[in-house]
C-alpha atoms as a printed R data frame, in Angstrom:
    type eleno elety resid chain resno       x       y       z
1   ATOM     1    CA   MET     A     1  84.360  60.128  92.150
2   ATOM     2    CA   ALA     A     2  83.892  60.719  95.896
3   ATOM     3    CA   ILE     A     3  85.451  62.789  97.669
4   ATOM     4    CA   PRO     A     4  86.858  60.960 101.106
5   ATOM     5    CA   SER     A     5  85.687  62.088 104.094
6   ATOM     6    CA   PHE     A     6  88.692  62.980 105.699
7   ATOM     7    CA   LEU     A     7  89.932  65.502 102.930
8   ATOM     8    CA   GLN     A     8  86.231  67.259 103.346
9   ATOM     9    CA   PRO     A     9  86.968  69.612 106.144
10  ATOM    10    CA   ARG     A    10  90.719  70.742 104.585
11  ATOM    11    CA   MET     A    11  89.621  71.440 101.055
12  ATOM    12    CA   LEU     A    12  87.060  74.352 102.642
13  ATOM    13    CA   VAL     A    13  89.630  75.515 104.373
14  ATOM    14    CA   ALA     A    14  90.670  76.660 101.284
15  ATOM    15    CA   ALA     A    15  88.272  77.071  98.886
16  ATOM    16    CA   THR     A    16  87.206  79.440 102.312
17  ATOM    17    CA   MET     A    17  90.929  81.783 102.173
18  ATOM    18    CA   ALA     A    18  90.615  81.198  98.442
19  ATOM    19    CA   LEU     A    19  87.366  83.619  98.305
20  ATOM    20    CA   THR     A    20  89.100  85.290 100.752
21  ATOM    21    CA   LEU     A    21  91.976  86.558  99.002
22  ATOM    22    CA   SER     A    22  90.150  87.083  95.827
23  ATOM    23    CA   ALA     A    23  87.820  89.670  97.283
24  ATOM    24    CA   CYS     A    24  90.731  91.224  98.942
25  ATOM    25    CA   PHE     A    25  92.466  91.238  96.001
26  ATOM    26    CA   GLY     A    26  89.674  92.218  92.955
27  ATOM    27    CA   THR     A    27  91.197  94.411  89.815
28  ATOM    28    CA   PRO     A    28  93.345  97.508  91.826
29  ATOM    29    CA   GLU     A    29  94.214 100.400  89.719
30  ATOM    30    CA   ALA     A    30  97.497  99.855  90.365
31  ATOM    31    CA   MET     A    31  97.497  96.768  88.673
32  ATOM    32    CA   LYS     A    32  94.791  97.771  86.061
33  ATOM    33    CA   ASN     A    33  97.735 100.840  84.977
34  ATOM    34    CA   ASN     A    34 101.426  99.030  85.949
35  ATOM    35    CA   ARG     A    35 103.851 102.055  85.485
36  ATOM    36    CA   GLY     A    36 107.206 100.979  88.229
37  ATOM    37    CA   LYS     A    37 109.274 104.586  88.774
38  ATOM    38    CA   ARG     A    38 112.575 105.090  86.432
39  ATOM    39    CA   PRO     A    39 116.237 102.879  88.342
40  ATOM    40    CA   ASP     A    40 118.047 105.492  90.200
41  ATOM    41    CA   ALA     A    41 121.390 106.689  89.095
42  ATOM    42    CA   SER     A    42 122.842 103.016  90.507
43  ATOM    43    CA   ALA     A    43 121.816 101.036  88.881
44  ATOM    44    CA   SER     A    44 123.151  99.376  85.951
45  ATOM    45    CA   ALA     A    45 122.635 101.848  81.791
46  ATOM    46    CA   ASN     A    46 120.886  98.449  80.694
47  ATOM    47    CA   THR     A    47 117.909  97.718  83.030
48  ATOM    48    CA   PRO     A    48 115.070  98.707  81.426
49  ATOM    49    CA   LYS     A    49 113.122 102.351  82.268
50  ATOM    50    CA   ARG     A    50 110.113 100.266  83.342
51  ATOM    51    CA   PRO     A    51 109.776  97.160  84.805
52  ATOM    52    CA   GLN     A    52 108.739  94.408  82.775
53  ATOM    53    CA   VAL     A    53 105.518  92.306  83.672
54  ATOM    54    CA   THR     A    54 107.163  88.925  83.537
55  ATOM    55    CA   GLY     A    55 103.907  86.414  82.691
56  ATOM    56    CA   THR     A    56 103.838  84.401  85.602
57  ATOM    57    CA   PRO     A    57 100.815  85.767  88.302
58  ATOM    58    CA   SER     A    58 101.820  86.524  91.371
59  ATOM    59    CA   PHE     A    59 100.612  85.284  94.727
60  ATOM    60    CA   THR     A    60  99.505  82.042  92.979
61  ATOM    61    CA   SER     A    61 101.217  79.731  95.992
62  ATOM    62    CA   ALA     A    62 100.151  78.079  99.077
63  ATOM    63    CA   GLU     A    63 103.047  80.322 101.594
64  ATOM    64    CA   ALA     A    64 102.326  84.056  99.626
65  ATOM    65    CA   GLN     A    65  98.815  83.279  99.853
66  ATOM    66    CA   GLN     A    66  98.642  83.048 103.610
67  ATOM    67    CA   CYS     A    67 100.677  86.257 104.007
68  ATOM    68    CA   ALA     A    68  98.420  87.791 101.813
69  ATOM    69    CA   PHE     A    69  95.689  86.233 104.176
70  ATOM    70    CA   ASP     A    70  98.012  87.223 106.878
71  ATOM    71    CA   LEU     A    71  97.710  91.214 106.083
72  ATOM    72    CA   LYS     A    72  93.949  91.352 105.385
73  ATOM    73    CA   GLN     A    73  93.126  89.821 109.124
74  ATOM    74    CA   ALA     A    74  95.882  91.837 111.130
75  ATOM    75    CA   GLY     A    75  93.432  94.385 110.138
76  ATOM    76    CA   VAL     A    76  96.505  96.139 107.552
77  ATOM    77    CA   ARG     A    77  95.032  98.164 104.654
78  ATOM    78    CA   PHE     A    78  97.491  96.548 101.337
79  ATOM    79    CA   THR     A    79  97.723  96.399  97.429
80  ATOM    80    CA   PRO     A    80  98.967  93.380  95.692
81  ATOM    81    CA   LEU     A    81 101.184  94.098  93.530
82  ATOM    82    CA   PRO     A    82 101.947  92.009  89.545
83  ATOM    83    CA   ASN     A    83 105.215  89.651  89.705
84  ATOM    84    CA   GLN     A    84 107.968  92.255  87.644
85  ATOM    85    CA   ASP     A    85 110.979  91.455  85.968
86  ATOM    86    CA   HIS     A    86 112.597  94.688  86.338
87  ATOM    87    CA   GLY     A    87 116.090  93.926  84.247
88  ATOM    88    CA   GLY     A    88 119.441  93.309  85.436
89  ATOM    89    CA   GLY     A    89 118.170  90.889  88.341
90  ATOM    90    CA   CYS     A    90 116.063  92.861  89.827
91  ATOM    91    CA   SER     A    91 112.534  92.156  90.724
92  ATOM    92    CA   SER     A    92 109.551  91.925  92.151
93  ATOM    93    CA   ILE     A    93 107.921  88.981  93.420
94  ATOM    94    CA   ASP     A    94 104.473  88.498  95.144
95  ATOM    95    CA   SER     A    95 104.734  92.324  96.657
96  ATOM    96    CA   VAL     A    96 102.527  94.330  97.763
97  ATOM    97    CA   LYS     A    97 101.902  97.815  98.245
98  ATOM    98    CA   LEU     A    98 101.485  98.877 102.152
99  ATOM    99    CA   LEU     A    99  98.420 101.749 102.185
100 ATOM   100    CA   ASP     A   100  97.567 101.211 106.069
101 ATOM   101    CA   ILE     A   101  99.235  99.623 108.836
102 ATOM   102    CA   GLY     A   102  97.841 101.924 111.338
103 ATOM   103    CA   THR     A   103 100.654 104.699 111.808
104 ATOM   104    CA   PRO     A   104 101.417 106.670 108.421
105 ATOM   105    CA   VAL     A   105 104.996 105.183 106.696
106 ATOM   106    CA   THR     A   106 106.985 107.692 103.934
107 ATOM   107    CA   ASN     A   107 108.237 106.261 101.027
108 ATOM   108    CA   LEU     A   108 107.774 102.612 101.175
109 ATOM   109    CA   GLY     A   109 107.429 101.121  97.350
110 ATOM   110    CA   ALA     A   110 107.079  97.441  96.558
111 ATOM   111    CA   MET     A   111 107.810  95.138  99.261
112 ATOM   112    CA   THR     A   112 107.584  91.570  99.704
113 ATOM   113    CA   CYS     A   113 104.597  89.785 101.466
114 ATOM   114    CA   PRO     A   114 106.750  88.913 104.420
115 ATOM   115    CA   LEU     A   115 108.657  91.981 104.813
116 ATOM   116    CA   ALA     A   116 105.802  93.732 105.191
117 ATOM   117    CA   ARG     A   117 103.746  92.090 107.465
118 ATOM   118    CA   ASN     A   118 107.041  91.540 110.032
119 ATOM   119    CA   PHE     A   119 107.421  95.626 109.661
120 ATOM   120    CA   ALA     A   120 103.603  95.553 110.131
121 ATOM   121    CA   ALA     A   121 104.069  94.644 112.997
122 ATOM   122    CA   TRP     A   122 107.176  95.599 114.631
123 ATOM   123    CA   ALA     A   123 105.235  99.018 113.869
124 ATOM   124    CA   GLN     A   124 102.699  97.905 115.849
125 ATOM   125    CA   TYR     A   125 103.769  95.380 119.120
126 ATOM   126    CA   ALA     A   126 106.887  97.465 119.676
127 ATOM   127    CA   VAL     A   127 107.117 101.028 117.681
128 ATOM   128    CA   ARG     A   128 104.137 102.260 119.137
129 ATOM   129    CA   PRO     A   129 104.518 100.748 122.766
130 ATOM   130    CA   ALA     A   130 108.021 102.051 123.139
131 ATOM   131    CA   ALA     A   131 107.431 105.565 122.195
132 ATOM   132    CA   ARG     A   132 104.695 105.552 125.192
133 ATOM   133    CA   LYS     A   133 107.130 103.247 127.308
134 ATOM   134    CA   TYR     A   134 110.382 106.131 126.521
135 ATOM   135    CA   PHE     A   135 108.862 109.169 125.719
136 ATOM   136    CA   GLY     A   136 104.826 108.539 127.169
137 ATOM   137    CA   GLN     A   137 102.927 109.731 123.790
138 ATOM   138    CA   GLU     A   138 102.133 108.244 120.253
139 ATOM   139    CA   VAL     A   139 103.878 108.310 117.422
140 ATOM   140    CA   VAL     A   140 102.362 109.714 114.506
141 ATOM   141    CA   LYS     A   141 104.654 108.511 111.783
142 ATOM   142    CA   ILE     A   142 107.564 106.708 110.614
143 ATOM   143    CA   GLU     A   143 110.884 108.184 108.226
144 ATOM   144    CA   THR     A   144 112.195 105.893 105.698
145 ATOM   145    CA   TYR     A   145 114.689 106.206 102.826
146 ATOM   146    CA   GLY     A   146 112.203 103.480 100.776
147 ATOM   147    CA   THR     A   147 112.388 100.307  99.092
148 ATOM   148    CA   TYR     A   148 113.210  98.736  96.256
149 ATOM   149    CA   SER     A   149 115.711 100.108  95.084
150 ATOM   150    CA   CYS     A   150 117.439  98.451  92.129
151 ATOM   151    CA   ARG     A   151 121.184  98.704  93.402
152 ATOM   152    CA   ASN     A   152 124.292  96.577  94.558
153 ATOM   153    CA   ILE     A   153 124.439  96.747  98.313
154 ATOM   154    CA   TYR     A   154 126.390  99.992  99.659
155 ATOM   155    CA   GLY     A   155 125.563 101.083  96.072
156 ATOM   156    CA   GLY     A   156 128.290 100.361  94.966
157 ATOM   157    CA   ARG     A   157 129.655  99.645  91.369
158 ATOM   158    CA   SER     A   158 130.648  95.442  91.363
159 ATOM   159    CA   GLY     A   159 129.648  93.145  94.618
160 ATOM   160    CA   ARG     A   160 125.893  91.046  95.460
161 ATOM   161    CA   LEU     A   161 122.494  92.674  94.267
162 ATOM   162    CA   SER     A   162 121.733  94.071  97.739
163 ATOM   163    CA   GLN     A   163 117.926  92.827  98.923
164 ATOM   164    CA   HIS     A   164 116.579  96.089  97.500
165 ATOM   165    CA   ALA     A   165 117.131  94.922  94.166
166 ATOM   166    CA   TYR     A   166 114.371  92.357  95.450
167 ATOM   167    CA   SER     A   167 111.882  94.423  97.273
168 ATOM   168    CA   ASN     A   168 112.616  93.138 100.272
169 ATOM   169    CA   ALA     A   169 114.288  95.786 102.255
170 ATOM   170    CA   VAL     A   170 113.071  98.674 104.234
171 ATOM   171    CA   ASP     A   171 115.275 101.507 105.321
172 ATOM   172    CA   VAL     A   172 114.009 103.029 107.885
173 ATOM   173    CA   SER     A   173 115.816 106.711 109.230
174 ATOM   174    CA   GLY     A   174 113.420 108.234 111.907
175 ATOM   175    CA   PHE     A   175 109.842 108.136 113.784
176 ATOM   176    CA   VAL     A   176 107.428 111.752 114.881
177 ATOM   177    CA   LEU     A   177 105.985 111.786 117.955
178 ATOM   178    CA   ALA     A   178 103.040 113.797 118.323
179 ATOM   179    CA   ASP     A   179 104.091 116.186 120.040
180 ATOM   180    CA   GLY     A   180 105.874 117.281 116.243
181 ATOM   181    CA   ARG     A   181 109.860 114.986 118.004
182 ATOM   182    CA   ARG     A   182 111.375 114.085 115.271
183 ATOM   183    CA   VAL     A   183 113.765 110.732 116.611
184 ATOM   184    CA   MET     A   184 116.339 110.137 114.167
185 ATOM   185    CA   LEU     A   185 118.637 107.702 114.111
186 ATOM   186    CA   ASP     A   186 121.324 110.071 113.092
187 ATOM   187    CA   GLY     A   187 122.345 111.931 116.133
188 ATOM   188    CA   GLY     A   188 119.048 110.124 118.069
189 ATOM   189    CA   TRP     A   189 121.697 106.934 118.042
190 ATOM   190    CA   GLN     A   190 124.139 108.188 120.485
191 ATOM   191    CA   GLY     A   191 122.093 111.113 121.844
192 ATOM   192    CA   ASP     A   192 120.030 111.453 125.104
193 ATOM   193    CA   LYS     A   193 118.773 108.625 126.936
194 ATOM   194    CA   PRO     A   194 115.602 108.093 126.378
195 ATOM   195    CA   SER     A   195 116.085 107.984 122.325
196 ATOM   196    CA   GLN     A   196 119.033 105.697 123.014
197 ATOM   197    CA   GLU     A   197 116.408 103.328 124.806
198 ATOM   198    CA   PHE     A   198 114.190 103.797 122.989
199 ATOM   199    CA   LEU     A   199 115.762 102.723 119.361
200 ATOM   200    CA   ARG     A   200 118.043 100.184 121.070
201 ATOM   201    CA   ALA     A   201 114.584  98.868 121.872
202 ATOM   202    CA   LEU     A   202 113.536  99.144 118.883
203 ATOM   203    CA   HIS     A   203 116.841  97.108 117.210
204 ATOM   204    CA   LYS     A   204 116.025  94.677 119.673
205 ATOM   205    CA   SER     A   205 112.838  93.691 118.818
206 ATOM   206    CA   ALA     A   206 113.551  94.272 114.414
207 ATOM   207    CA   CYS     A   207 116.628  90.957 115.099
208 ATOM   208    CA   ARG     A   208 112.995  88.786 116.234
209 ATOM   209    CA   ARG     A   209 110.797  90.356 113.658
210 ATOM   210    CA   PHE     A   210 113.723  90.578 110.793
211 ATOM   211    CA   GLY     A   211 116.258  87.859 108.992
212 ATOM   212    CA   THR     A   212 119.435  90.318 108.300
213 ATOM   213    CA   VAL     A   213 119.360  93.727 111.179
214 ATOM   214    CA   LEU     A   214 121.631  96.766 110.524
215 ATOM   215    CA   SER     A   215 122.195  99.759 112.536
216 ATOM   216    CA   PRO     A   216 124.638 102.398 113.077
217 ATOM   217    CA   ASP     A   217 127.042  99.786 115.572
218 ATOM   218    CA   TYR     A   218 126.558  97.577 111.947
219 ATOM   219    CA   ASN     A   219 129.046 100.474 110.017
220 ATOM   220    CA   ALA     A   220 129.604 104.183 108.933
221 ATOM   221    CA   ALA     A   221 126.929 103.343 105.696
222 ATOM   222    CA   HIS     A   222 124.167 102.305 108.187
223 ATOM   223    CA   TYR     A   223 124.823 105.919 109.691
224 ATOM   224    CA   ASN     A   224 121.447 106.896 109.562
225 ATOM   225    CA   HIS     A   225 119.252 104.097 109.497
226 ATOM   226    CA   PHE     A   226 117.683 100.574 110.426
227 ATOM   227    CA   HIS     A   227 118.478  98.450 107.577
228 ATOM   228    CA   LEU     A   228 115.738  95.472 107.911
229 ATOM   229    CA   ASP     A   229 115.213  92.481 105.225
230 ATOM   230    CA   MET     A   230 113.982  89.261 105.187
231 ATOM   231    CA   SER     A   231 117.699  87.639 103.935
232 ATOM   232    CA   GLY     A   232 119.760  85.071 106.585
233 ATOM   233    CA   ASN     A   233 118.598  84.162 110.049
234 ATOM   234    CA   GLY     A   234 118.379  85.928 112.110
235 ATOM   235    CA   TYR     A   235 122.165  88.459 110.808
236 ATOM   236    CA   CYS     A   236 121.705  91.327 113.867
237 ATOM   237    CA   ARG     A   237 124.473  94.148 113.997
């Protein structure tokens, strides 16, 4: 059957994106030899020691493929991960492992693609310029407490699951400058003027990029980090 002429440009764009994504994804070693890390101590006793591949291929939806395409276009190096069911309601769906966003980052595990995309953009367009503005030098490392963790909010025994349980959150603890100085949330949030201005500028920028942003002003559990996740609709504290 002949393809209507008005559909032909759209089909060409879709085919081009599919070819680009297939070149990006390939068959990374992480997907060939999948071994999940041991859940943390707060996880349910019934949580399997290794995540189980769900059987549903990752990055099949148009939205997920667009996100991966956006990361590639931004020059971000990453590995797409298979969908995983970690047990206890915890999962990693359409997630990636960030390899290079232009600035080294510690402790990054699985991140949902939208979280990874916004985190990489925040590092490039907020963290680096703010360091130049307030300290006159570059950020050489972003330090975090990690991403995926099968646990409830605040690590409690009861309550709803944290966004960390879905690989949809990252906790940022501080930044290392070119001269070796570490600007940490613990101390820096109420520290000297440059540190306060730098961290509050990053908080303000994060509130425009993430669904939920929690700072040391939120509660005692966040005294030493920014919690950034893609849930919510601009909840900023």
